[in-house]
Amino acid sequence: MARGITPLTENRPTSRRVAALGALWPFVRPYRLLALTAIVALALTAAISLVLPLAVRRVVDGFSQGADLLDQYFGAALLIVLLLAVGTGLRFYLVTRLGERVVADIRKAVFDRVTGMSPAFFERILTGEIISRITTDTTLIQSVIGSSLSIALRNILILAGGMVMLVLTSAKLSGLVLLLVPLVVAPIIILGRRLRNLSRESQDWIAASSGAASEHLLAIQTVQSFTRETQTRRGFADVTEAAFDAARRRIATRAVMTAIVIFLVFTGVLGVLWIGARDVRAGDMTAGELVQFVIYAVLVAGATGALSEIWGELQRAAGATERLAELLSVEDPLQDPVDPVPLPRPVRGEIGFHDVSFRYPSRPDVSALRNVDLIIHPGETVAVVGPSGAGKTTLVQLILRFWDPDKGSVTLDGIDLRRMRREDFRSAIAVVPQESAIFAASARDNIRFGRADATDAEVEAAAKAAHADEFLRALPDGYDSYLGERGIMLSGGQRQRVAIARAILRNAPILLLDEATSALDSESEKAVQSAVDNLARDRTTVIIAHRLATVMKADRIIVMEAGQVVAQGTHGELVAQGGLYARLARLQFTDGMPAAPEPVEAEGVL
């Protein structure tokens, strides 16, 4: 399992502190000038808000000083309001832009990270959960950076400045206000801890819901063909209800905290105002001073109430930040070397397995490969056959270095794959997997996935070589037709031929075919087999096959059983030797003709 990622089925650590938001600083740092400008605008608007009560006091106390002076006070108040409006608009623009920019960078960083992870990372974490972290969690962070954080800073300034102005206006009344602070802070601290835990739990359940939806929607035809819609809906409903229940408890806790804080704040303010009104009657302060004090008290109370709400948002975002930090800091068991050895060009295409043994981390008790010694010579076409679970597909995965062997080494042109950059040697390999991957794009773009700089003519030539040209031209928009998610517009055989065209277009010196013709009908298989034969003439080719009819022309056939190479030779030599290959041949051939096609291996069986 990838280090640092905890499965949803286990108890995950909760966010311990809002300081976890500090992990966002590396993403904010490149835009610190923008952030500083936003903070300046924020400070100015806060300062203007604190000046406004002074203008109101002048207006109230100036009623008896003549109309001209009163007009000046109102004019000054209007100017303050104008500055406040412009400053607030500028603050909103700068802060929101900063939030969007930072979140866009986080999403790119997380996606860049996970797309480079080896299969071990994806063994225990659902793709839907990763998507949830990239979308839901980053949306929370965007809300905090683009709104909550700036509002929090503004309210902190207003709270601090308001308290100073309260003291300057009336030290007596301010002392009474300060007595309220411990009463307000206590529920924030006590309920804030519970809110932090509930926020993390809520996000985990949302991720679980996304993972469940993604998993079943990607296999919707399987769900429907086995009439499992009801059970699938029930399972998704259970997870969604659990997410709702966690969210409900979080909302209830936050609502209680907000209600308590607001009640305490405004009850205290009313009490202070009652005392202030008595002081005005006694002549200890003017009406304008009382109005000024009232406005500052309302500003301070509003800032305190806003901070209590924002505190919950910050804690929720802290949990989201920790979850994203997990993805960004997780260690991949496969690493490129610090000082990689370049793969010599032109690539000869010699593949070597030297005493290779391997076990999948998810099945440590089962050997996928045991002491495999095998050399595939440049330009040689080698077929690998054997029963399900023999280790055939594992050979292909080790050649691509999706895994590293537990013992021994895999080499390309005599160089251990672990000494080279994966991108370097993989660029010399074209693959046609058993489950062809078709993207939600046009047919042309799907084929061009094999080589991004290919011209339209080269794309169409590759399609013709894979016998895909005819059915692609018959689509509504020809090669520009949208194929739908996972190529749902095409049949299984058509998807496989598009994947073969992609490999042909790549024109790599090494070709890996993992059951590449398994989804084709007999006529299409014959046509594609001819294309594969032509393609394999001048390159090293490894063919993983179940049906022996597709490998009879191979230069050499490798027979595997229980993770070991048990025999190798040509078709005729292996039949003459007897053993496993001869038994497979007797099962699949009758009077020299292929028997009924054998079903494709079950998904996930190697």
XYZ file of C-alpha atoms in Angstrom:
606
model
C 0.000 0.000 0.000
C 1.232 3.515 -0.797
C 2.709 5.088 2.287
C 0.744 7.990 3.744
C -2.671 7.054 2.381
C -5.099 5.499 4.813
C -8.034 3.530 3.413
C -11.528 4.777 4.154
C -12.335 1.607 6.050
C -9.832 2.507 8.763
C -9.944 5.269 11.353
C -8.167 8.182 9.801
C -6.340 10.790 11.884
C -8.361 13.942 12.437
C -7.141 17.452 11.839
C -5.393 18.489 15.036
C -5.125 22.214 14.421
C -5.957 25.006 12.028
C -2.189 25.434 11.680
C -2.440 22.585 9.169
C -3.447 25.316 6.710
C 0.220 26.292 6.760
C 0.736 23.522 4.200
C -0.896 25.889 1.694
C 1.947 28.397 1.965
C 4.118 26.815 -0.788
C 1.196 27.392 -3.163
C 0.585 30.954 -1.948
C 4.292 31.944 -1.975
C 4.539 32.529 -5.765
C 1.686 35.029 -5.463
C 2.799 36.722 -2.256
C 2.736 40.185 -3.922
C -0.911 39.611 -4.850
C -1.578 38.339 -1.319
C 0.170 41.372 0.201
C -1.881 43.752 -1.968
C -5.057 41.984 -0.869
C -4.023 42.276 2.789
C -3.341 46.002 2.364
C -6.785 46.486 0.781
C -8.273 44.421 3.595
C -6.537 46.519 6.270
C -7.684 49.744 4.629
C -11.330 48.640 4.515
C -11.114 47.559 8.151
C -9.640 50.923 9.096
C -12.341 52.781 7.168
C -14.985 50.703 8.959
C -13.499 51.844 12.267
C -13.526 55.493 11.193
C -17.203 55.474 10.227
C -18.533 55.521 13.842
C -16.502 58.694 14.476
C -18.301 60.383 11.589
C -21.649 59.235 12.958
C -20.784 60.657 16.373
C -19.952 64.019 14.777
C -23.298 64.011 12.975
C -25.250 63.201 16.139
C -23.441 65.761 18.299
C -23.512 68.354 15.485
C -27.268 68.713 15.236
C -27.165 71.810 17.405
C -24.143 73.427 15.693
C -25.757 74.694 12.477
C -26.739 73.309 9.088
C -23.432 74.123 7.328
C -21.352 72.110 9.792
C -23.900 69.292 9.660
C -23.607 69.189 5.859
C -19.840 68.883 6.159
C -20.186 65.958 8.553
C -22.601 64.192 6.195
C -20.278 64.876 3.236
C -17.341 63.375 5.120
C -19.460 60.326 6.029
C -20.418 59.891 2.366
C -16.761 60.015 1.320
C -15.915 57.350 3.907
C -18.712 55.135 2.604
C -17.407 55.561 -0.970
C -13.888 54.594 0.064
C -15.300 51.612 1.951
C -17.214 50.417 -1.123
C -14.208 50.754 -3.472
C -11.847 49.111 -0.988
C -14.225 46.224 -0.350
C -14.667 45.603 -4.072
C -10.895 45.653 -4.600
C -10.380 43.311 -1.661
C -12.978 40.895 -3.008
C -11.352 40.833 -6.454
C -7.819 40.332 -5.190
C -8.649 37.715 -2.570
C -10.999 35.726 -4.823
C -8.453 35.755 -7.641
C -5.770 34.557 -5.235
C -8.014 31.720 -4.031
C -8.842 30.560 -7.548
C -5.177 30.721 -8.600
C -3.920 28.777 -5.586
C -6.595 26.087 -5.883
C -5.891 25.675 -9.599
C -2.213 25.105 -8.756
C -3.112 22.626 -6.002
C -5.353 20.644 -8.348
C -2.615 20.504 -10.964
C -0.025 19.490 -8.370
C -2.198 16.680 -6.986
C -3.101 15.410 -10.460
C 0.539 15.578 -11.567
C 1.487 13.615 -8.471
C -1.040 10.799 -8.793
C -0.570 10.347 -12.554
C 3.064 9.517 -11.880
C 2.350 6.961 -9.160
C 2.950 3.268 -9.732
C 0.133 0.662 -9.570
C 0.956 -0.060 -5.911
C -0.530 3.326 -5.039
C -3.866 2.484 -6.669
C -4.219 -0.969 -5.113
C -5.824 0.279 -1.909
C -7.231 3.712 -2.720
C -10.328 4.242 -4.838
C -10.040 6.449 -7.888
C -13.259 8.157 -6.795
C -11.648 9.165 -3.515
C -8.752 10.781 -5.360
C -11.247 12.661 -7.526
C -13.096 13.764 -4.381
C -9.905 15.165 -2.938
C -9.111 17.024 -6.159
C -12.624 18.490 -6.388
C -14.434 18.646 -3.032
C -11.411 19.260 -0.829
C -9.938 21.911 -3.103
C -13.323 23.636 -3.264
C -13.231 23.944 0.527
C -9.749 25.418 0.348
C -10.831 27.828 -2.377
C -13.664 28.989 -0.132
C -11.232 29.577 2.723
C -8.548 31.409 0.742
C -10.975 33.296 -1.452
C -13.429 34.244 1.265
C -13.239 32.886 4.799
C -9.588 33.699 5.457
C -9.894 37.304 4.287
C -13.115 37.740 6.249
C -11.386 36.286 9.285
C -8.431 38.677 8.963
C -10.770 41.612 8.429
C -12.818 40.711 11.491
C -9.682 40.242 13.573
C -8.593 43.772 12.624
C -12.067 45.124 13.335
C -12.175 43.246 16.643
C -8.775 44.555 17.729
C -9.341 48.095 16.457
C -12.890 48.146 17.761
C -11.751 47.163 21.235
C -9.201 50.009 21.211
C -11.840 52.502 20.101
C -14.258 51.207 22.726
C -11.685 51.916 25.440
C -11.023 55.404 24.038
C -14.754 56.110 23.877
C -15.602 54.824 27.369
C -13.153 52.910 29.561
C -15.916 52.017 31.986
C -18.196 50.399 29.424
C -15.214 48.752 27.712
C -14.244 47.043 30.961
C -17.712 45.522 31.112
C -17.359 44.331 27.503
C -14.008 42.640 28.274
C -15.713 40.577 30.953
C -17.721 38.944 28.158
C -14.649 37.673 26.270
C -14.028 34.505 28.343
C -17.721 33.600 28.064
C -17.540 33.858 24.262
C -14.191 32.108 23.796
C -15.044 29.091 25.970
C -17.731 27.555 23.683
C -15.578 28.250 20.622
C -12.720 26.205 22.072
C -14.871 23.418 23.547
C -17.207 22.907 20.602
C -14.467 23.688 18.086
C -12.643 20.456 18.918
C -15.712 18.371 18.201
C -16.423 20.369 15.057
C -12.907 19.686 13.773
C -13.338 15.922 14.153
C -16.784 15.957 12.569
C -15.497 18.018 9.629
C -12.822 15.444 8.829
C -15.303 12.580 9.193
C -17.748 14.351 6.876
C -15.101 14.798 4.185
C -14.074 11.145 4.446
C -17.651 9.989 3.904
C -18.037 12.341 0.936
C -14.926 10.769 -0.570
C -16.333 7.302 0.089
C -19.556 8.284 -1.651
C -17.630 9.586 -4.671
C -15.545 6.409 -4.772
C -18.603 4.156 -4.669
C -20.345 6.135 -7.415
C -17.270 6.150 -9.653
C -16.626 2.432 -9.214
C -20.144 1.330 -10.123
C -20.773 3.853 -12.890
C -17.587 2.770 -14.646
C -18.927 -0.806 -14.556
C -22.566 0.076 -15.182
C -23.056 -2.531 -17.919
C -21.787 -5.259 -15.597
C -24.078 -3.991 -12.831
C -27.081 -4.041 -15.141
C -26.290 -7.354 -16.819
C -26.129 -9.071 -13.421
C -29.285 -7.214 -12.282
C -27.458 -5.701 -9.330
C -29.025 -2.241 -9.669
C -31.046 -2.567 -6.453
C -28.100 -3.714 -4.354
C -25.840 -1.082 -5.905
C -28.379 1.661 -5.219
C -28.790 0.427 -1.670
C -25.045 0.386 -1.079
C -24.626 3.887 -2.486
C -27.609 5.095 -0.477
C -26.058 3.704 2.728
C -22.769 5.506 2.116
C -24.556 8.718 1.106
C -26.770 8.596 4.211
C -23.683 8.078 6.369
C -22.146 11.152 4.706
C -25.360 13.099 5.360
C -25.446 11.969 8.997
C -21.857 13.118 9.516
C -22.666 16.435 7.820
C -25.832 16.801 9.941
C -23.885 16.331 13.155
C -21.256 18.805 11.969
C -23.905 21.382 11.052
C -25.734 20.883 14.351
C -22.530 21.385 16.339
C -21.670 24.499 14.391
C -25.221 25.845 14.771
C -25.141 25.316 18.548
C -21.749 27.012 18.787
C -22.930 29.958 16.680
C -26.164 30.341 18.661
C -24.354 30.289 22.014
C -21.758 32.819 20.902
C -24.305 35.215 19.380
C -26.546 35.002 22.462
C -23.691 35.702 24.831
C -22.309 38.536 22.723
C -25.524 40.417 22.110
C -26.873 39.847 25.626
C -23.693 41.374 26.977
C -23.920 44.276 24.526
C -27.496 45.004 25.577
C -26.444 45.046 29.221
C -23.581 47.411 28.474
C -25.864 49.689 26.457
C -28.336 49.804 29.328
C -25.583 51.073 31.605
C -24.428 53.538 28.898
C -27.937 54.960 28.506
C -28.022 55.664 32.228
C -24.655 57.485 31.931
C -26.066 59.714 29.163
C -29.008 60.601 31.387
C -26.568 61.396 34.163
C -24.466 63.593 31.824
C -21.340 61.420 32.080
C -21.201 61.007 28.266
C -22.804 62.608 25.221
C -25.422 60.989 23.019
C -22.918 60.963 20.147
C -20.389 59.109 22.299
C -22.996 56.532 23.226
C -23.971 56.064 19.558
C -20.265 55.770 18.700
C -19.815 53.194 21.450
C -22.909 51.307 20.269
C -21.610 51.095 16.697
C -18.183 49.933 17.867
C -19.825 47.390 20.148
C -21.920 46.094 17.245
C -18.793 45.896 15.058
C -16.922 43.999 17.779
C -19.885 41.700 18.426
C -20.367 41.071 14.723
C -16.655 40.363 14.284
C -16.714 37.931 17.198
C -19.760 36.130 15.842
C -18.260 35.981 12.348
C -15.011 34.594 13.734
C -16.893 31.823 15.548
C -18.472 30.753 12.249
C -15.281 31.138 10.244
C -13.388 29.102 12.843
C -15.491 26.089 11.893
C -14.785 26.716 8.188
C -11.069 27.001 8.873
C -11.069 23.730 10.787
C -12.947 22.017 7.985
C -10.480 23.373 5.445
C -7.601 22.265 7.665
C -8.888 18.694 7.397
C -9.145 19.055 3.624
C -5.606 20.446 3.483
C -4.272 17.474 5.430
C -5.996 15.066 3.049
C -4.460 16.801 0.032
C -1.089 16.960 1.770
C -1.265 13.166 2.099
C -1.486 12.819 -1.663
C 1.294 15.325 -2.272
C 3.656 13.756 0.259
C 2.968 10.060 -0.323
C 6.063 8.127 -1.287
C 5.999 5.985 -4.406
C 7.826 2.682 -3.902
C 9.100 3.075 -7.463
C 11.506 5.965 -7.987
C 13.610 7.051 -10.921
C 17.351 7.118 -10.107
C 18.943 10.418 -9.163
C 21.569 9.963 -11.871
C 19.784 7.910 -14.560
C 21.558 6.010 -17.309
C 20.205 7.019 -20.737
C 18.866 4.273 -22.972
C 21.205 4.084 -25.994
C 19.625 5.062 -29.318
C 18.801 3.405 -31.597
C 17.181 0.896 -29.261
C 18.083 -2.700 -30.111
C 15.171 -4.131 -28.123
C 16.839 -6.919 -26.130
C 14.766 -7.735 -23.032
C 16.259 -9.783 -20.221
C 14.817 -11.412 -17.104
C 17.619 -12.479 -14.789
C 16.574 -14.820 -11.962
C 13.422 -12.742 -11.422
C 11.011 -13.501 -8.583
C 8.036 -11.325 -7.708
C 5.001 -11.245 -5.411
C 2.254 -8.645 -5.565
C 2.030 -6.632 -2.318
C -1.690 -7.381 -2.084
C -0.957 -11.129 -2.332
C 2.321 -11.643 -0.513
C 1.712 -15.378 -0.059
C 1.471 -16.097 -3.798
C 4.479 -16.007 -6.135
C 3.571 -14.357 -9.429
C 7.027 -15.176 -10.840
C 9.667 -17.586 -9.548
C 13.299 -17.594 -10.661
C 12.536 -16.587 -14.236
C 15.549 -16.474 -16.563
C 14.662 -15.324 -20.051
C 16.326 -13.398 -22.852
C 14.244 -11.965 -25.696
C 16.554 -11.099 -28.566
C 16.337 -7.919 -30.683
C 13.756 -8.260 -33.433
C 12.460 -11.563 -32.073
C 8.761 -12.304 -31.789
C 8.138 -14.201 -28.582
C 4.771 -15.533 -27.505
C 4.019 -16.284 -23.859
C 1.284 -18.835 -23.187
C -0.038 -20.707 -20.201
C -3.088 -21.065 -17.975
C -4.624 -18.161 -16.051
C -2.435 -17.059 -13.170
C 0.734 -18.390 -14.772
C 2.406 -14.960 -14.654
C 2.097 -13.935 -18.302
C 0.760 -10.420 -17.757
C 3.182 -9.946 -14.882
C 6.035 -10.243 -17.384
C 4.590 -7.324 -19.354
C 4.112 -5.239 -16.214
C 7.716 -5.797 -15.166
C 8.962 -4.862 -18.653
C 7.089 -1.567 -18.266
C 8.426 -1.269 -14.705
C 5.019 -0.921 -13.152
C 6.608 -3.059 -10.436
C 10.155 -3.924 -9.430
C 11.089 -7.585 -8.959
C 11.620 -8.766 -5.391
C 14.706 -10.614 -6.598
C 16.756 -10.431 -9.773
C 16.594 -7.770 -12.470
C 14.824 -6.868 -15.690
C 17.028 -5.308 -18.370
C 16.582 -3.520 -21.674
C 19.588 -3.645 -23.994
C 21.610 -4.869 -21.025
C 20.689 -1.987 -18.690
C 18.690 -2.609 -15.509
C 15.370 -0.775 -15.768
C 15.909 0.578 -12.253
C 18.928 2.526 -13.522
C 16.931 4.410 -16.179
C 14.156 6.984 -16.160
C 10.838 5.279 -16.722
C 9.784 7.870 -19.276
C 13.002 7.214 -21.214
C 12.634 3.485 -21.778
C 8.825 3.475 -21.929
C 9.031 5.809 -24.928
C 10.602 2.877 -26.766
C 7.634 0.598 -26.038
C 4.179 0.343 -27.606
C 1.493 -1.571 -25.694
C -1.850 -3.088 -26.600
C -3.403 -4.138 -23.269
C -6.031 -6.803 -22.732
C -8.522 -4.109 -21.682
C -8.133 -1.390 -24.305
C -8.386 2.129 -22.894
C -10.515 4.435 -25.039
C -10.812 8.056 -23.921
C -13.833 10.329 -24.124
C -12.490 12.084 -27.216
C -12.581 11.718 -30.997
C -11.379 8.595 -32.764
C -8.549 10.611 -34.266
C -7.385 11.867 -30.865
C -7.602 8.360 -29.421
C -5.277 6.982 -32.074
C -3.001 10.043 -31.871
C -2.572 9.254 -28.158
C 0.157 6.896 -29.382
C 2.179 9.791 -30.852
C 1.079 13.361 -30.203
C 2.876 14.879 -33.220
C 1.379 12.474 -35.778
C -0.310 13.985 -38.817
C -3.872 13.134 -39.841
C -2.490 11.083 -42.721
C -0.328 9.040 -40.331
C -3.304 8.503 -38.010
C -5.424 7.205 -40.875
C -2.599 5.013 -42.161
C -2.289 3.416 -38.715
C -6.055 2.842 -38.625
C -5.913 1.146 -42.032
C -3.073 -1.092 -40.865
C -5.173 -2.091 -37.847
C -8.237 -2.635 -40.087
C -10.084 0.143 -38.233
C -10.397 2.615 -41.101
C -13.643 1.235 -42.521
C -15.751 1.364 -39.365
C -14.238 4.691 -38.247
C -15.183 6.349 -41.536
C -18.705 4.962 -41.110
C -19.184 6.886 -37.864
C -21.346 10.059 -38.051
C -18.343 12.406 -38.135
C -15.772 9.901 -39.323
C -12.456 10.129 -37.525
C -13.687 13.206 -35.670
C -16.574 11.311 -34.066
C -16.760 11.457 -30.287
C -16.372 7.911 -28.947
C -17.963 8.475 -25.521
C -16.671 7.547 -22.088
C -14.487 4.424 -22.297
C -15.377 4.156 -26.003
C -18.988 3.196 -25.405
C -19.800 4.105 -29.030
C -17.677 1.160 -30.226
C -17.912 -2.603 -29.891
C -15.266 -4.526 -27.984
C -13.499 -5.582 -31.176
C -13.572 -2.042 -32.548
C -12.084 -0.648 -29.345
C -9.311 -3.219 -29.578
C -8.511 -2.246 -33.161
C -8.326 1.437 -32.191
C -5.853 0.448 -29.462
C -3.824 -1.536 -32.011
C -3.838 1.452 -34.371
C -2.508 3.558 -31.486
C 0.368 1.106 -30.983
C 1.102 1.004 -34.717
C 1.247 4.808 -34.813
C 3.721 4.858 -31.925
C 6.173 2.946 -34.153
C 8.268 1.863 -31.157
C 11.098 -0.685 -31.399
C 9.394 -2.865 -28.767
C 5.804 -4.062 -29.033
C 3.880 -5.643 -26.150
C 0.572 -7.340 -26.981
C -1.421 -8.574 -23.996
C -4.317 -10.617 -25.429
C -4.520 -7.971 -28.150
C -6.861 -9.974 -30.379
C -8.982 -11.538 -27.656
C -11.986 -9.287 -28.274
C -12.077 -9.776 -32.054
C -14.280 -11.990 -34.144
C -12.581 -14.567 -36.400
C -12.557 -12.369 -39.519
C -11.277 -9.286 -37.673
C -8.742 -11.386 -35.790
C -7.316 -12.705 -39.044
C -7.047 -9.187 -40.461
C -5.483 -7.748 -37.321
C -3.152 -10.718 -36.980
C -1.858 -9.943 -40.468
C -1.275 -6.317 -39.422
C 0.486 -7.448 -36.250
C 2.693 -9.834 -38.249
C 3.727 -6.997 -40.544
C 4.317 -4.692 -37.582
C 6.401 -7.256 -35.720
C 8.847 -7.938 -38.557
C 11.427 -5.320 -37.632
C 10.889 -4.970 -33.888
C 11.016 -6.966 -30.678
C 7.537 -8.285 -29.979
C 6.129 -9.979 -26.892
C 2.699 -11.540 -27.378
C 0.660 -12.692 -24.382
C -1.985 -15.078 -25.650
C -4.505 -17.666 -24.529
C -5.449 -18.886 -27.977
C -2.579 -20.781 -29.528
C -3.781 -20.065 -33.055
C -2.547 -16.468 -32.626
C 1.036 -17.446 -31.703
C 1.903 -20.333 -34.032
C 4.046 -18.079 -36.235
C 6.089 -16.700 -33.340
C 9.846 -17.184 -33.486
C 9.689 -18.691 -30.019
C 6.910 -19.699 -27.653
C 7.450 -19.440 -23.893
C 5.246 -21.750 -21.815
C 4.574 -20.619 -18.252
C 2.930 -22.338 -15.321
C 2.691 -21.210 -11.691
C 5.056 -18.278 -12.285
C 7.801 -20.339 -13.910
C 9.030 -20.945 -17.449
C 8.400 -24.633 -17.981
C 9.189 -24.941 -21.714
C 10.147 -22.914 -24.765
C 10.533 -23.513 -28.490
C 8.551 -23.327 -31.714
C 5.003 -24.619 -32.006
C 6.144 -27.834 -33.644
C 8.922 -28.444 -31.120
C 6.646 -27.916 -28.142
C 3.927 -30.188 -29.520
C 6.547 -32.871 -30.091
C 7.861 -32.493 -26.542
C 4.457 -33.162 -24.976
C 3.784 -31.561 -21.606
C 1.630 -28.537 -20.849
C 1.774 -26.934 -24.313
C 0.827 -30.188 -26.021
C -2.149 -30.544 -23.671
C -3.257 -26.981 -24.403
C -2.881 -27.631 -28.126
C -5.018 -30.771 -27.940
C -7.720 -28.795 -26.115
C -7.739 -25.931 -28.609
C -7.199 -27.697 -31.930
C -9.157 -30.366 -33.754
C -7.745 -31.762 -36.986
C -5.439 -28.773 -37.196
C -8.288 -26.227 -36.999
C -8.816 -23.925 -34.055
C -11.512 -24.928 -31.616
C -14.156 -22.528 -30.368
C -12.532 -19.364 -29.030
C -11.749 -19.552 -25.345
C -13.231 -16.852 -23.114
C -11.022 -13.890 -22.302
C -9.277 -14.041 -18.933
C -11.266 -12.598 -16.081
C -10.378 -9.041 -15.201
C -7.563 -8.850 -12.694
C -6.315 -12.428 -13.268
C -2.651 -12.361 -14.184
